[in-house]
């Protein structure tokens, strides 16, 4: 059924054709997603060429407008690779915006102090969820669902109304731009790319990364091999919590306010990005680079709809759904392998 | 020691923990509202906290019952909230276009139209999951995202209000002194139980959930079962959608059934059905949904400030799930208790095959006792 859970079986036959080898390749879903992204971008170029779609800045804006989603999705990638799921992401982002805005505006703390606090709270939340999941063997879906309720509730406990941030350091950080010659990137976009690079290194070049894949592939085998599965599992949720909090900080920068309803449902955006990027929800197979393309695709859907202009808000939802569907189906067809 | 063995048999029954939690939650209310359990007769209708818990919980019970079967096949359906919105929107917009909104034929047609749309959504979900082999969480995400857009498209982004007596009956009317929706729920639950426990259908669903490939090789048409299950789930969500829109006499494409999918999944899990598929319990789900509704009611009656609702809910959810976890009981209440109430035959059957660690850890402790 799954195209990528096993190693390429094509190598069993004596003369594997090039096509067969390609189809059996674990990297194929990522490549497909990247190609589909390029096709969509090309369509966008064709349609809105005269409305400034070809500007490099439009492309860079994908990173600026979706940096927080990328960071959150990278965290979720860890969890999904390990065979779990994290539904608390959106709430954690919302909570971080509230927490940050409340500390900065109402308590008058400098942002430099608030940032590590927010990150620590996020990591602690993830750690606790991981601890419960591992030690009491409760399904991740349920534990993180409880986390979703908890953090969304804590938002409302802090304040029922949104808090806008007028702190000068925050606004200067929010408007800071790094020029790239053809365009610029915001701090949020740069941070998200750094997070992506770190995640790439950790997943593919460290022991921890291998453990994540091993546990996601087959938890029992991983345990029989002597891998510390408990610690890895807890660490994975801690990473996700940390990433969510960081995404929350980036979101705060992006939107310069805290609101109890910020980022509602973003956990599903993050999960969708990860899966569109070719990571299997069953765990053990996928690449964090795929997640990048997943986020870019979701972002591109949004910007194409913006360029289309005349669509009302419900058409935006319908179009997103239809494109998501088309995308999933194409992904599915292109990565389906004839059972060897 | 017959009493202890009876007690053991009782605690090992799959409904023990959910019912225990439900009773506990109901009892919590008594100090705050002393006449919590009393049911009064007024205007020829029965009134009381217990009646209103069932009344307000009806849509959730319906959605959760449908969700149980989907989860039993190893799937999950995130689109139920959107289906609730679409059904309500379609039925209400059809009724509002009629010259006589109270005409029975028009109302029936509107309901039929809404339910048909719901079943089509379910067919689509089932098609994606069973035929295309897309992971359920992603396949149903499509309608979850697009469905609310469709609902808003139907209502033109407005909240449609209607004034129709017959339509009002489903969600807000009374019949034989009880809320009509209780009868609807009872009928759906009864049909589901009869279909799954008096015919082989339940067994087939469990077989597909246990191992879809193996059940296919045995000769079960696992794809067809899966598609049917998604259609059934959407139908249940559709009925819930009619109920919700009928209760408020309005269709709100944006907010109708918001987050009901998460509550429904929670109800299924509290009821003891594993998210991994396989064995399921419709009765457990009904109890689970009642637990969630009672929790909501309790939060209001004991006067928890509204903004802390969600925190409170989260704490109770975690507590309930911890209570259900054999491993938690073993760790907290000690090995003896854990062995007695522990792993085998407990409310969460999944832990057993997946975890040799638990077995090896538990073994020496059991020798001690």
XYZ file of C-alpha atoms in Angstrom, chain B:
369
model
C -13.832 -15.276 47.126
C -16.853 -14.821 44.952
C -17.369 -11.162 45.821
C -13.854 -10.260 44.747
C -14.126 -12.238 41.536
C -17.447 -10.599 40.798
C -15.917 -7.217 41.510
C -13.060 -8.132 39.224
C -15.440 -9.160 36.467
C -17.301 -5.910 36.914
C -14.235 -3.696 36.764
C -13.020 -5.557 33.728
C -16.200 -4.890 31.833
C -15.435 -2.470 29.041
C -18.093 -0.034 30.190
C -16.936 0.089 33.815
C -14.563 3.041 33.685
C -16.641 5.257 31.388
C -19.771 4.675 33.485
C -17.819 5.209 36.704
C -16.576 8.555 35.434
C -20.075 9.525 34.296
C -21.578 8.699 37.690
C -18.771 10.548 39.443
C -19.350 13.634 37.297
C -23.081 13.521 37.939
C -22.518 13.238 41.688
C -20.169 16.240 41.640
C -23.194 18.353 40.736
C -25.250 17.401 43.779
C -23.566 19.683 46.354
C -23.989 22.615 43.977
C -27.532 21.899 42.819
C -29.251 19.672 45.403
C -32.186 18.854 43.120
C -29.904 17.824 40.272
C -31.476 14.410 39.866
C -35.070 15.532 40.187
C -37.208 15.597 37.066
C -40.246 17.852 37.028
C -43.324 17.905 34.869
C -44.260 21.285 33.432
C -46.472 22.176 30.475
C -46.770 18.488 29.768
C -42.997 18.172 29.273
C -40.425 16.610 31.504
C -37.783 19.017 32.718
C -34.631 18.364 34.660
C -30.869 18.428 34.442
C -30.673 14.821 33.292
C -33.138 15.454 30.467
C -31.277 18.532 29.306
C -27.939 16.726 29.381
C -29.317 14.140 26.969
C -31.063 16.839 24.925
C -28.000 19.036 24.483
C -25.785 16.009 24.052
C -27.872 14.511 21.234
C -25.926 15.912 18.264
C -22.664 14.861 19.855
C -23.951 11.341 20.533
C -25.051 11.024 16.901
C -21.758 12.209 15.476
C -19.802 10.085 17.921
C -21.753 6.921 17.085
C -20.921 7.381 13.408
C -17.330 8.170 14.306
C -17.087 4.956 16.335
C -17.561 2.794 13.265
C -15.089 4.855 11.241
C -12.510 4.575 13.995
C -13.250 0.863 14.304
C -12.084 0.421 10.709
C -8.855 2.165 11.633
C -9.869 5.473 10.082
C -10.844 8.863 11.374
C -13.271 11.450 10.047
C -12.353 15.094 10.536
C -15.036 16.326 8.159
C -18.082 15.739 10.384
C -18.187 19.341 11.613
C -18.256 20.618 8.044
C -20.922 18.051 7.131
C -23.023 19.313 10.057
C -22.703 22.839 8.647
C -23.499 21.823 5.057
C -26.578 19.811 6.009
C -27.982 22.578 8.190
C -27.243 25.211 5.577
C -28.855 23.242 2.770
C -31.990 22.337 4.734
C -32.485 25.857 6.089
C -31.875 27.609 2.787
C -34.345 25.284 1.057
C -36.980 25.930 3.724
C -36.415 29.674 3.660
C -37.089 29.690 -0.087
C -40.536 28.146 0.406
C -43.582 30.356 0.461
C -45.042 28.333 3.319
C -42.150 27.415 5.598
C -44.330 25.162 7.752
C -45.492 22.932 4.905
C -44.615 19.390 5.881
C -43.691 18.255 2.377
C -41.249 21.126 1.974
C -39.621 20.386 5.318
C -39.284 16.690 4.527
C -37.786 17.497 1.160
C -35.346 19.917 2.772
C -34.284 17.282 5.265
C -33.897 14.722 2.540
C -31.803 17.144 0.532
C -29.547 17.865 3.502
C -29.063 14.208 4.342
C -28.384 13.383 0.709
C -25.628 15.990 0.635
C -24.207 14.511 3.833
C -24.167 11.004 2.392
C -22.461 12.293 -0.762
C -19.747 13.818 1.446
C -19.375 10.469 3.180
C -19.182 8.668 -0.154
C -16.428 11.034 -1.237
C -14.478 10.451 1.977
C -14.909 6.725 1.679
C -13.874 6.818 -1.964
C -10.659 8.681 -1.144
C -9.814 6.405 1.767
C -10.820 3.024 0.393
C -10.264 3.391 -3.357
C -7.463 5.916 -3.524
C -5.699 4.664 -0.424
C -5.228 8.117 1.053
C -4.686 8.350 4.775
C -8.057 9.063 6.428
C -6.873 12.089 8.390
C -5.783 13.785 5.145
C -8.646 12.542 2.979
C -11.247 13.930 5.375
C -9.241 17.105 5.877
C -10.299 18.132 2.351
C -13.989 18.350 3.201
C -13.116 19.769 6.595
C -11.456 22.721 4.854
C -13.703 23.048 1.815
C -16.971 22.021 3.464
C -17.350 25.142 5.575
C -16.739 27.165 2.438
C -19.500 25.224 0.691
C -21.831 25.799 3.644
C -21.127 29.527 3.523
C -21.637 29.488 -0.229
C -25.076 27.917 0.268
C -26.069 30.508 2.865
C -24.312 33.311 0.970
C -22.166 33.987 3.992
C -25.211 34.959 6.029
C -26.865 33.260 8.966
C -30.178 32.059 7.546
C -33.025 32.125 10.051
C -36.210 30.233 9.387
C -39.601 29.943 11.001
C -40.913 26.467 10.455
C -42.928 24.538 13.014
C -42.386 21.017 11.686
C -38.656 21.603 11.253
C -38.428 22.931 14.805
C -39.579 19.532 16.064
C -36.331 17.618 15.382
C -34.077 19.693 17.553
C -36.356 21.674 19.830
C -39.688 19.899 19.903
C -41.283 17.501 22.361
C -42.971 14.174 21.833
C -44.484 11.970 24.546
C -43.301 14.510 27.151
C -39.663 14.067 26.142
C -37.504 16.102 23.731
C -37.970 14.674 20.256
C -34.238 14.545 19.613
C -33.867 11.914 22.355
C -36.068 9.616 20.283
C -34.033 10.302 17.163
C -30.824 9.482 18.998
C -32.352 6.367 20.537
C -33.477 5.212 17.116
C -30.069 5.764 15.510
C -28.249 4.045 18.373
C -30.678 1.143 18.308
C -30.310 0.691 14.560
C -26.528 0.843 14.866
C -26.425 -1.694 17.682
C -28.774 -4.062 15.885
C -26.824 -3.789 12.636
C -23.439 -4.282 14.255
C -24.276 -6.775 16.988
C -27.173 -8.788 15.583
C -25.693 -9.152 12.128
C -22.187 -9.976 10.992
C -21.597 -6.367 10.022
C -19.951 -5.450 13.318
C -17.603 -8.382 13.060
C -16.678 -7.399 9.511
C -15.991 -3.823 10.604
C -13.753 -5.074 13.394
C -11.977 -7.412 11.011
C -11.267 -4.581 8.579
C -10.039 -2.422 11.440
C -7.857 -5.178 12.792
C -6.139 -5.879 9.506
C -7.624 -4.593 6.265
C -5.350 -6.665 4.052
C -5.954 -9.907 5.951
C -9.696 -9.361 5.954
C -9.590 -8.757 2.214
C -7.736 -12.041 1.713
C -10.310 -13.814 3.857
C -12.920 -12.595 1.417
C -14.356 -9.551 3.148
C -14.936 -6.668 0.782
C -12.982 -4.362 3.014
C -13.190 -1.427 0.624
C -16.942 -1.602 0.450
C -17.173 -1.843 4.240
C -14.971 1.216 4.596
C -17.001 3.285 2.134
C -20.210 2.262 3.877
C -18.818 3.235 7.239
C -17.827 6.713 6.064
C -21.252 7.166 4.498
C -22.906 6.110 7.723
C -20.738 8.491 9.709
C -21.636 11.376 7.401
C -25.325 10.449 7.619
C -25.141 10.609 11.417
C -23.390 13.968 11.158
C -26.119 15.095 8.752
C -28.862 14.193 11.232
C -26.901 16.067 13.896
C -26.693 19.012 11.521
C -30.476 19.025 11.066
C -30.857 18.843 14.820
C -28.506 21.734 15.546
C -29.983 24.018 12.894
C -33.503 23.059 13.949
C -32.781 23.812 17.600
C -31.612 27.328 16.787
C -33.916 27.731 13.750
C -30.869 29.032 11.932
C -28.026 27.851 9.740
C -24.583 29.255 10.444
C -22.084 27.987 7.907
C -19.172 29.231 9.944
C -19.934 28.036 13.455
C -22.396 25.150 13.263
C -20.704 22.034 14.541
C -17.400 23.778 15.105
C -14.942 21.400 16.831
C -17.565 18.694 17.079
C -15.168 16.282 15.382
C -12.716 16.594 18.243
C -15.404 16.130 20.882
C -16.723 13.128 18.971
C -13.306 11.506 18.758
C -12.856 12.171 22.451
C -16.216 10.545 23.190
C -15.216 7.472 21.217
C -11.928 7.158 23.074
C -13.485 7.728 26.492
C -15.927 4.992 25.523
C -13.051 2.574 25.227
C -12.645 2.235 21.453
C -9.023 2.344 20.383
C -7.959 4.866 17.760
C -5.931 2.093 16.152
C -9.060 0.331 14.966
C -10.451 -3.083 15.706
C -12.793 -3.659 18.621
C -15.397 -0.991 19.207
C -18.199 -0.270 21.610
C -21.211 1.790 20.564
C -22.530 1.753 24.121
C -19.208 3.039 25.378
C -19.343 5.873 22.868
C -22.803 6.936 24.018
C -21.539 6.975 27.601
C -18.445 8.871 26.448
C -20.544 11.528 24.722
C -22.706 11.822 27.839
C -19.539 12.246 29.907
C -18.477 15.166 27.720
C -21.916 16.785 27.827
C -22.190 16.250 31.589
C -18.779 17.803 31.961
C -19.938 20.882 30.062
C -23.089 21.108 32.171
C -21.106 20.583 35.366
C -18.708 23.355 34.444
C -21.676 25.712 34.210
C -23.479 24.534 37.325
C -20.503 24.650 39.668
C -19.808 28.157 38.459
C -16.370 27.804 36.940
C -15.619 31.158 35.247
C -16.390 30.772 31.554
C -12.907 31.639 30.396
C -11.423 28.716 32.324
C -13.878 26.234 30.781
C -11.357 24.836 28.381
C -8.637 24.424 30.998
C -11.075 22.611 33.220
C -12.142 20.400 30.343
C -8.532 19.603 29.483
C -7.793 18.602 33.072
C -10.800 16.286 33.212
C -9.967 14.770 29.831
C -6.457 14.014 30.980
C -7.763 12.576 34.237
C -10.261 10.340 32.449
C -7.644 9.074 30.024
C -5.166 8.436 32.833
C -7.782 6.465 34.731
C -8.339 4.332 31.648
C -4.661 3.652 31.150
C -3.782 0.286 32.695
C -0.197 1.369 33.005
C -1.131 4.497 34.947
C -3.289 2.507 37.341
C -0.487 0.017 37.811
C 2.063 2.720 38.519
C -0.050 4.836 40.799
C -2.091 2.304 42.704
C 0.677 -0.278 42.880
C 1.371 -3.564 41.176
C -1.312 -5.518 43.000
C -4.073 -3.173 41.948
C -2.555 -2.908 38.520
C -2.486 -6.657 38.118
C -6.047 -6.954 39.270
C -7.446 -4.198 37.096
C -4.610 -4.222 34.664
C -3.725 -4.913 31.129
C -5.947 -7.782 30.026
C -9.578 -7.102 29.249
C -9.289 -3.481 30.179
C -10.975 -0.604 28.465
C -8.037 -0.028 26.145
C -7.225 -3.292 24.454
C -4.534 -1.882 22.198
C -1.769 -1.706 24.735
C -1.504 -5.453 24.924
C -0.061 -6.428 21.539
C 1.972 -3.309 20.983
C 4.076 -3.382 24.040
C 6.261 -6.225 25.186
C 7.937 -3.790 27.574
C 4.809 -3.572 29.667
C 4.605 -7.326 29.820
C 8.192 -7.818 30.911
C 7.893 -5.013 33.400
C 4.672 -6.300 34.823
C 5.748 -9.910 35.102
C 8.083 -9.756 38.112
C 5.685 -7.523 39.969
C 2.935 -10.042 39.529
C 5.110 -12.734 41.065
C 5.509 -10.616 44.159
C 1.785 -10.363 44.619
